[in-house]
CSV table of C-alpha atoms in Angstrom, one decimal:
chain,number,residue,atom,x,y,z
O,1,UNK,CA,0.2,0.2,0.0
O,2,UNK,CA,1.4,3.3,-1.0
O,3,UNK,CA,-0.4,6.8,0.0
O,4,UNK,CA,0.0,9.6,-3.6
O,5,UNK,CA,-0.6,12.9,-3.1
O,6,UNK,CA,-1.4,15.4,-6.4
O,7,UNK,CA,-0.9,18.9,-5.9
O,8,UNK,CA,-2.0,21.4,-8.6
O,9,UNK,CA,-1.1,25.3,-8.6
O,10,UNK,CA,-4.6,27.3,-8.7
O,11,UNK,CA,-4.8,29.2,-11.6
O,12,UNK,CA,-1.1,28.7,-12.8
O,13,UNK,CA,-3.3,30.3,-16.7
O,14,UNK,CA,-3.6,33.0,-14.8
O,15,UNK,CA,-0.6,33.9,-13.9
O,16,UNK,CA,0.9,32.7,-17.0
O,17,UNK,CA,-1.2,35.2,-19.7
O,18,UNK,CA,-0.1,38.4,-16.9
O,19,UNK,CA,3.8,37.4,-17.2
O,20,UNK,CA,4.6,35.5,-20.7
O,21,UNK,CA,5.2,32.9,-21.1
O,22,UNK,CA,8.6,32.6,-20.3
O,23,UNK,CA,9.0,34.4,-16.5
O,24,UNK,CA,5.7,32.0,-16.2
O,25,UNK,CA,7.2,29.1,-16.4
O,26,UNK,CA,10.7,30.0,-15.1
O,27,UNK,CA,8.4,30.9,-11.7
O,28,UNK,CA,6.4,27.6,-12.2
O,29,UNK,CA,9.4,26.0,-12.0
O,30,UNK,CA,11.0,27.0,-8.9
O,31,UNK,CA,8.4,27.0,-7.3
O,32,UNK,CA,7.8,23.5,-7.9
O,33,UNK,CA,10.6,22.7,-6.8
O,34,UNK,CA,10.5,24.3,-4.1
O,35,UNK,CA,7.3,22.6,-2.9
O,36,UNK,CA,9.2,19.2,-4.3
O,37,UNK,CA,11.6,19.6,-1.2
O,38,UNK,CA,9.4,19.2,1.1
O,39,UNK,CA,8.0,16.6,0.6
O,40,UNK,CA,11.2,14.8,0.3
O,41,UNK,CA,11.5,16.3,3.8
O,42,UNK,CA,8.7,14.8,5.4
O,43,UNK,CA,10.3,11.2,2.9
O,44,UNK,CA,7.7,11.5,-0.1
O,45,UNK,CA,9.2,9.8,-3.0
O,46,UNK,CA,8.0,12.8,-6.0
O,47,UNK,CA,7.8,10.4,-9.5
O,48,UNK,CA,7.0,13.5,-11.3
O,49,UNK,CA,6.7,17.3,-11.6
O,50,UNK,CA,3.1,17.9,-13.8
O,51,UNK,CA,4.1,21.5,-15.0
O,52,UNK,CA,2.0,23.5,-12.7
O,53,UNK,CA,2.0,20.7,-10.1
O,54,UNK,CA,3.9,17.2,-8.5
O,55,UNK,CA,2.3,13.5,-8.5
O,56,UNK,CA,4.0,12.6,-5.0
O,57,UNK,CA,4.3,9.0,-3.6
O,58,UNK,CA,5.2,8.5,0.3
O,59,UNK,CA,4.3,4.2,2.5
O,60,UNK,CA,2.5,6.0,5.2
O,61,UNK,CA,-0.5,8.3,5.0
O,62,UNK,CA,0.6,10.0,8.5
O,63,UNK,CA,3.5,11.4,5.9
O,64,UNK,CA,1.4,12.1,3.2
O,65,UNK,CA,-0.9,14.3,4.8
O,66,UNK,CA,1.6,16.4,7.6
O,67,UNK,CA,3.3,16.8,4.7
O,68,UNK,CA,0.6,18.6,1.9
O,69,UNK,CA,0.1,20.4,5.7
O,70,UNK,CA,3.1,22.3,6.5
O,71,UNK,CA,2.7,23.4,2.6
O,72,UNK,CA,-0.7,24.9,3.6
O,73,UNK,CA,0.8,26.7,6.3
O,74,UNK,CA,4.1,27.4,3.9
O,75,UNK,CA,1.9,29.0,1.7
O,76,UNK,CA,-0.1,31.2,4.6
O,77,UNK,CA,2.9,32.2,6.4
O,78,UNK,CA,4.7,33.1,4.1
O,79,UNK,CA,3.1,33.5,0.9
O,80,UNK,CA,4.6,33.5,-2.6
O,81,UNK,CA,3.2,36.5,-5.5
O,82,UNK,CA,3.8,34.8,-8.8
O,83,UNK,CA,6.4,38.4,-10.4
O,84,UNK,CA,6.6,40.0,-6.9
O,85,UNK,CA,2.1,40.7,-7.7
O,86,UNK,CA,-1.0,40.5,-7.4
O,87,UNK,CA,-3.1,37.3,-5.9
O,88,UNK,CA,-0.2,34.8,-3.5
O,89,UNK,CA,-0.5,30.9,-5.1
O,90,UNK,CA,-2.8,28.5,-3.4
O,91,UNK,CA,-2.9,25.3,-4.2
O,92,UNK,CA,-5.3,22.3,-4.1
O,93,UNK,CA,-4.1,18.4,-3.0
O,94,UNK,CA,-5.4,15.1,-3.8
O,95,UNK,CA,-4.8,12.2,-1.1
O,96,UNK,CA,-5.2,8.5,-1.6
O,97,UNK,CA,-4.1,5.1,-0.6
O,98,UNK,CA,-4.3,2.2,-1.9
O,99,UNK,CA,-2.0,-0.4,-4.9
O,100,UNK,CA,0.3,1.3,-6.9
O,101,UNK,CA,1.9,-0.5,-9.7
O,102,UNK,CA,6.2,1.3,-11.0
O,103,UNK,CA,6.8,0.4,-14.5
O,104,UNK,CA,9.4,2.2,-16.0
O,105,UNK,CA,9.8,5.0,-13.0
O,106,UNK,CA,6.2,6.3,-12.8
O,107,UNK,CA,2.5,5.0,-10.7
O,108,UNK,CA,0.0,3.7,-11.9
O,109,UNK,CA,-3.1,2.1,-10.1
O,110,UNK,CA,-6.4,3.4,-8.6
O,111,UNK,CA,-4.8,5.0,-6.0
O,112,UNK,CA,-3.1,7.5,-8.7
O,113,UNK,CA,-6.4,8.0,-10.3
O,114,UNK,CA,-8.5,9.0,-7.7
O,115,UNK,CA,-5.2,11.1,-5.9
O,116,UNK,CA,-6.1,13.1,-9.1
O,117,UNK,CA,-10.2,13.3,-9.9
O,118,UNK,CA,-9.0,14.7,-5.3
O,119,UNK,CA,-7.0,17.4,-6.1
O,120,UNK,CA,-8.9,18.6,-9.1
O,121,UNK,CA,-12.3,18.5,-6.8
O,122,UNK,CA,-10.8,20.1,-4.2
O,123,UNK,CA,-10.4,24.1,-4.8
O,124,UNK,CA,-7.7,26.7,-3.4
O,125,UNK,CA,-6.1,26.0,-0.4
O,126,UNK,CA,-7.7,22.8,0.4
O,127,UNK,CA,-6.7,18.9,0.7
O,128,UNK,CA,-9.0,16.2,0.0
O,129,UNK,CA,-9.0,12.6,1.2
O,130,UNK,CA,-10.7,9.5,1.2
O,131,UNK,CA,-12.5,7.3,4.3
O,132,UNK,CA,-9.3,4.8,3.5
O,133,UNK,CA,-7.0,7.3,4.6
O,134,UNK,CA,-9.3,8.5,7.2
O,135,UNK,CA,-9.1,5.2,8.2
O,136,UNK,CA,-5.0,4.9,7.8
O,137,UNK,CA,-4.3,7.7,9.8
O,138,UNK,CA,-3.3,8.3,13.6
O,139,UNK,CA,-6.2,9.4,15.7
O,140,UNK,CA,-4.8,13.1,15.9
O,141,UNK,CA,-5.2,13.8,12.7
O,142,UNK,CA,-8.4,11.9,11.9
O,143,UNK,CA,-9.8,15.1,14.5
O,144,UNK,CA,-9.2,17.6,12.0
O,145,UNK,CA,-10.8,15.2,8.6
O,146,UNK,CA,-14.4,16.8,8.2
O,147,UNK,CA,-16.7,14.6,6.1
O,148,UNK,CA,-18.0,16.2,2.7
O,149,UNK,CA,-20.3,12.9,2.2
O,150,UNK,CA,-20.6,10.5,-0.5
O,151,UNK,CA,-19.2,12.4,-4.4
O,152,UNK,CA,-18.9,10.2,-7.2
O,153,UNK,CA,-15.6,10.8,-8.6
O,154,UNK,CA,-15.1,10.7,-12.3
O,155,UNK,CA,-14.5,7.5,-13.2
O,156,UNK,CA,-15.5,6.4,-10.8
O,157,UNK,CA,-19.3,3.6,-11.1
O,158,UNK,CA,-19.2,4.4,-6.9
O,159,UNK,CA,-20.0,7.1,-4.2
O,160,UNK,CA,-16.3,8.2,-2.4
O,161,UNK,CA,-16.6,8.9,1.2
O,162,UNK,CA,-14.7,12.3,0.8
O,163,UNK,CA,-13.0,14.7,3.6
O,164,UNK,CA,-11.3,17.2,3.4
O,165,UNK,CA,-8.5,17.9,6.8
O,166,UNK,CA,-9.0,21.6,8.1
O,167,UNK,CA,-5.2,22.4,8.1
O,168,UNK,CA,-6.3,25.9,9.9
O,169,UNK,CA,-7.7,25.8,13.0
O,170,UNK,CA,-9.7,28.7,12.5
O,171,UNK,CA,-11.8,27.4,10.2
O,172,UNK,CA,-12.5,24.5,12.5
O,173,UNK,CA,-15.8,25.8,13.7
O,174,UNK,CA,-16.8,27.5,10.4
O,175,UNK,CA,-17.6,23.8,8.5
O,176,UNK,CA,-19.8,22.2,8.4
O,177,UNK,CA,-19.9,18.4,9.1
O,178,UNK,CA,-21.8,16.6,6.6
O,179,UNK,CA,-21.6,12.8,7.2
O,180,UNK,CA,-24.1,9.5,7.8
O,181,UNK,CA,-27.0,11.9,8.9
O,182,UNK,CA,-27.7,14.1,6.9
O,183,UNK,CA,-28.1,11.3,4.7
O,184,UNK,CA,-30.8,9.6,7.4
O,185,UNK,CA,-33.6,7.3,5.9
O,186,UNK,CA,-36.7,9.2,5.2
O,187,UNK,CA,-35.5,11.6,2.6
O,188,UNK,CA,-37.6,9.5,0.8
O,189,UNK,CA,-40.0,10.5,1.7
O,190,UNK,CA,-38.3,14.4,1.4
O,191,UNK,CA,-38.3,16.5,-2.0
O,192,UNK,CA,-36.4,19.0,-3.5
O,193,UNK,CA,-36.6,22.5,-4.5
O,194,UNK,CA,-34.8,24.8,-6.4
O,195,UNK,CA,-34.9,28.9,-7.1
O,196,UNK,CA,-32.9,31.0,-9.6
O,197,UNK,CA,-33.6,34.1,-11.4
O,198,UNK,CA,-37.1,34.1,-9.9
O,199,UNK,CA,-37.4,30.2,-11.3
O,200,UNK,CA,-38.4,27.4,-9.2
O,201,UNK,CA,-38.6,23.6,-10.5
O,202,UNK,CA,-39.6,21.0,-7.9
O,203,UNK,CA,-38.4,17.2,-7.7
O,204,UNK,CA,-39.4,14.6,-7.0
O,205,UNK,CA,-37.7,10.6,-5.0
O,206,UNK,CA,-37.7,8.9,-8.1
O,207,UNK,CA,-39.2,12.0,-10.0
O,208,UNK,CA,-37.0,12.6,-13.5
O,209,UNK,CA,-34.3,15.7,-14.0
O,210,UNK,CA,-33.8,19.0,-14.1
O,211,UNK,CA,-31.3,20.6,-15.9
O,212,UNK,CA,-29.6,24.1,-15.0
O,213,UNK,CA,-27.7,26.3,-18.0
O,214,UNK,CA,-27.2,29.0,-20.8
O,215,UNK,CA,-29.5,27.0,-22.9
O,216,UNK,CA,-33.7,27.3,-23.8
O,217,UNK,CA,-34.5,23.9,-23.0
O,218,UNK,CA,-32.9,24.2,-20.1
O,219,UNK,CA,-35.9,24.0,-16.9
O,220,UNK,CA,-34.1,26.8,-15.4
O,221,UNK,CA,-32.9,28.7,-18.5
O,222,UNK,CA,-30.1,30.8,-17.2
O,223,UNK,CA,-29.1,33.7,-19.5
O,224,UNK,CA,-24.4,34.5,-17.9
O,225,UNK,CA,-21.5,33.7,-19.8
O,226,UNK,CA,-20.3,31.5,-17.2
O,227,UNK,CA,-23.1,29.2,-17.9
O,228,UNK,CA,-22.5,26.4,-20.0
O,229,UNK,CA,-26.2,25.6,-22.6
O,230,UNK,CA,-26.5,22.7,-20.5
O,231,UNK,CA,-24.2,23.5,-17.4
O,232,UNK,CA,-25.4,20.7,-14.1
O,233,UNK,CA,-28.4,18.3,-13.8
O,234,UNK,CA,-30.5,17.3,-10.5
O,235,UNK,CA,-31.8,13.6,-10.3
O,236,UNK,CA,-32.6,11.3,-8.3
O,237,UNK,CA,-30.2,8.7,-8.0
O,238,UNK,CA,-29.5,5.6,-5.9
O,239,UNK,CA,-32.0,7.0,-2.9
O,240,UNK,CA,-30.5,10.2,-3.1
O,241,UNK,CA,-30.3,13.3,-5.2
O,242,UNK,CA,-27.5,13.9,-7.5
O,243,UNK,CA,-25.9,16.7,-8.3
O,244,UNK,CA,-23.3,16.4,-12.1
O,245,UNK,CA,-21.9,19.3,-14.0
O,246,UNK,CA,-21.7,18.9,-17.4
O,247,UNK,CA,-20.0,22.8,-17.5
O,248,UNK,CA,-16.5,24.6,-18.8
O,249,UNK,CA,-16.1,26.5,-15.5
O,250,UNK,CA,-17.5,23.9,-13.5
O,251,UNK,CA,-20.4,23.9,-10.3
O,252,UNK,CA,-19.3,25.4,-6.4
O,253,UNK,CA,-21.8,24.1,-4.3
O,254,UNK,CA,-22.4,25.1,-1.1
O,255,UNK,CA,-24.0,23.2,1.9
O,256,UNK,CA,-26.9,24.6,4.7
O,257,UNK,CA,-24.2,27.8,6.8
O,258,UNK,CA,-21.4,26.2,4.8
O,259,UNK,CA,-18.2,29.0,3.7
O,260,UNK,CA,-15.9,26.4,1.5
O,261,UNK,CA,-17.5,24.7,-1.3
O,262,UNK,CA,-17.7,21.6,-3.1
O,263,UNK,CA,-16.5,22.5,-6.3
O,264,UNK,CA,-17.4,20.0,-8.8
O,265,UNK,CA,-15.6,20.2,-12.4
O,266,UNK,CA,-17.7,17.0,-14.7
O,267,UNK,CA,-18.1,15.4,-11.6
O,268,UNK,CA,-21.5,14.9,-9.7
O,269,UNK,CA,-22.4,15.2,-5.6
O,270,UNK,CA,-25.1,14.8,-2.9
O,271,UNK,CA,-28.0,17.3,-1.9
O,272,UNK,CA,-28.6,16.9,1.7
O,273,UNK,CA,-29.7,20.3,3.6
O,274,UNK,CA,-30.5,23.1,1.8
O,275,UNK,CA,-27.7,25.5,-0.2
O,276,UNK,CA,-25.9,27.3,-2.7
O,277,UNK,CA,-25.4,26.0,-6.0
O,278,UNK,CA,-23.2,28.5,-8.3
O,279,UNK,CA,-22.9,27.8,-11.9
O,280,UNK,CA,-19.4,28.5,-13.5
O,281,UNK,CA,-17.5,31.1,-10.4
O,282,UNK,CA,-17.9,31.0,-6.9
O,283,UNK,CA,-21.0,32.5,-5.1
O,284,UNK,CA,-18.6,36.2,-3.7
O,285,UNK,CA,-18.0,36.4,-7.9
O,286,UNK,CA,-20.0,39.9,-9.6
O,287,UNK,CA,-23.6,39.1,-10.1
O,288,UNK,CA,-22.7,35.2,-9.3
O,289,UNK,CA,-25.8,32.6,-11.5
O,290,UNK,CA,-26.4,31.7,-8.0
O,291,UNK,CA,-29.6,29.4,-7.0
O,292,UNK,CA,-31.2,28.1,-3.8
O,293,UNK,CA,-32.0,24.6,-3.3
O,294,UNK,CA,-34.0,22.8,0.5
O,295,UNK,CA,-35.2,19.3,0.7
O,296,UNK,CA,-37.8,18.9,2.2
O,297,UNK,CA,-40.9,16.9,2.9
């Protein structure tokens, strides 16, 4: 068994557009090289640099998690600004554990694929992991994990229990635990109601499907350039309401009073309780296309 980490630079396209290819390329190379050293200090083996990210393997889950937290803390305490100006660098990370096959210096396996999907799913400054990793780490580190509930990772037939690592203590109070209690029995008596731009649709358990998008044929049409023609869909599947992203720019899901979103990029998540869904951007963006949803009897 090995523990796999994917760590990606957030917003690298914008850095290249602002600094130009040569300057940005040098900056990103220097950054990933410096981060590789931190991983190595925690007994990680950097399999390869990925342009704007890193792929690293550890022998133990504790090592992987501690290394990821160390990098996030380092970037928070000593912000790195591309070109000396602008927004500080932010990383998104995914950790998974499992069998890894090494062929000619590269590594393959389901854990590798899952870690990459988790990194894609993570937001800025976030570390996402799974139940498998949680079960393997020490009790002290387990206390830093908060469940985001079952989420469908791209390429997976079954949902994966995903956890966010609360590496910033001040955010612990804000965290909403979305574990099993949010997916209690009896949900089949509840209907989902979603509203955006003064339009409301209601979906019953074992009902059909609601689509959101810029196309006039969408069930909830949204006229915004950040929204894809068929941006997302909600349907009843496997005893739950499932939100699927099919967009170019992604979908941000905020549950209850949670301030940190689940970011979907061609992935899926269960909907539970109530919350907000931002299409094509986070909800703090200017005039963000924002839907509200609730599931109630």
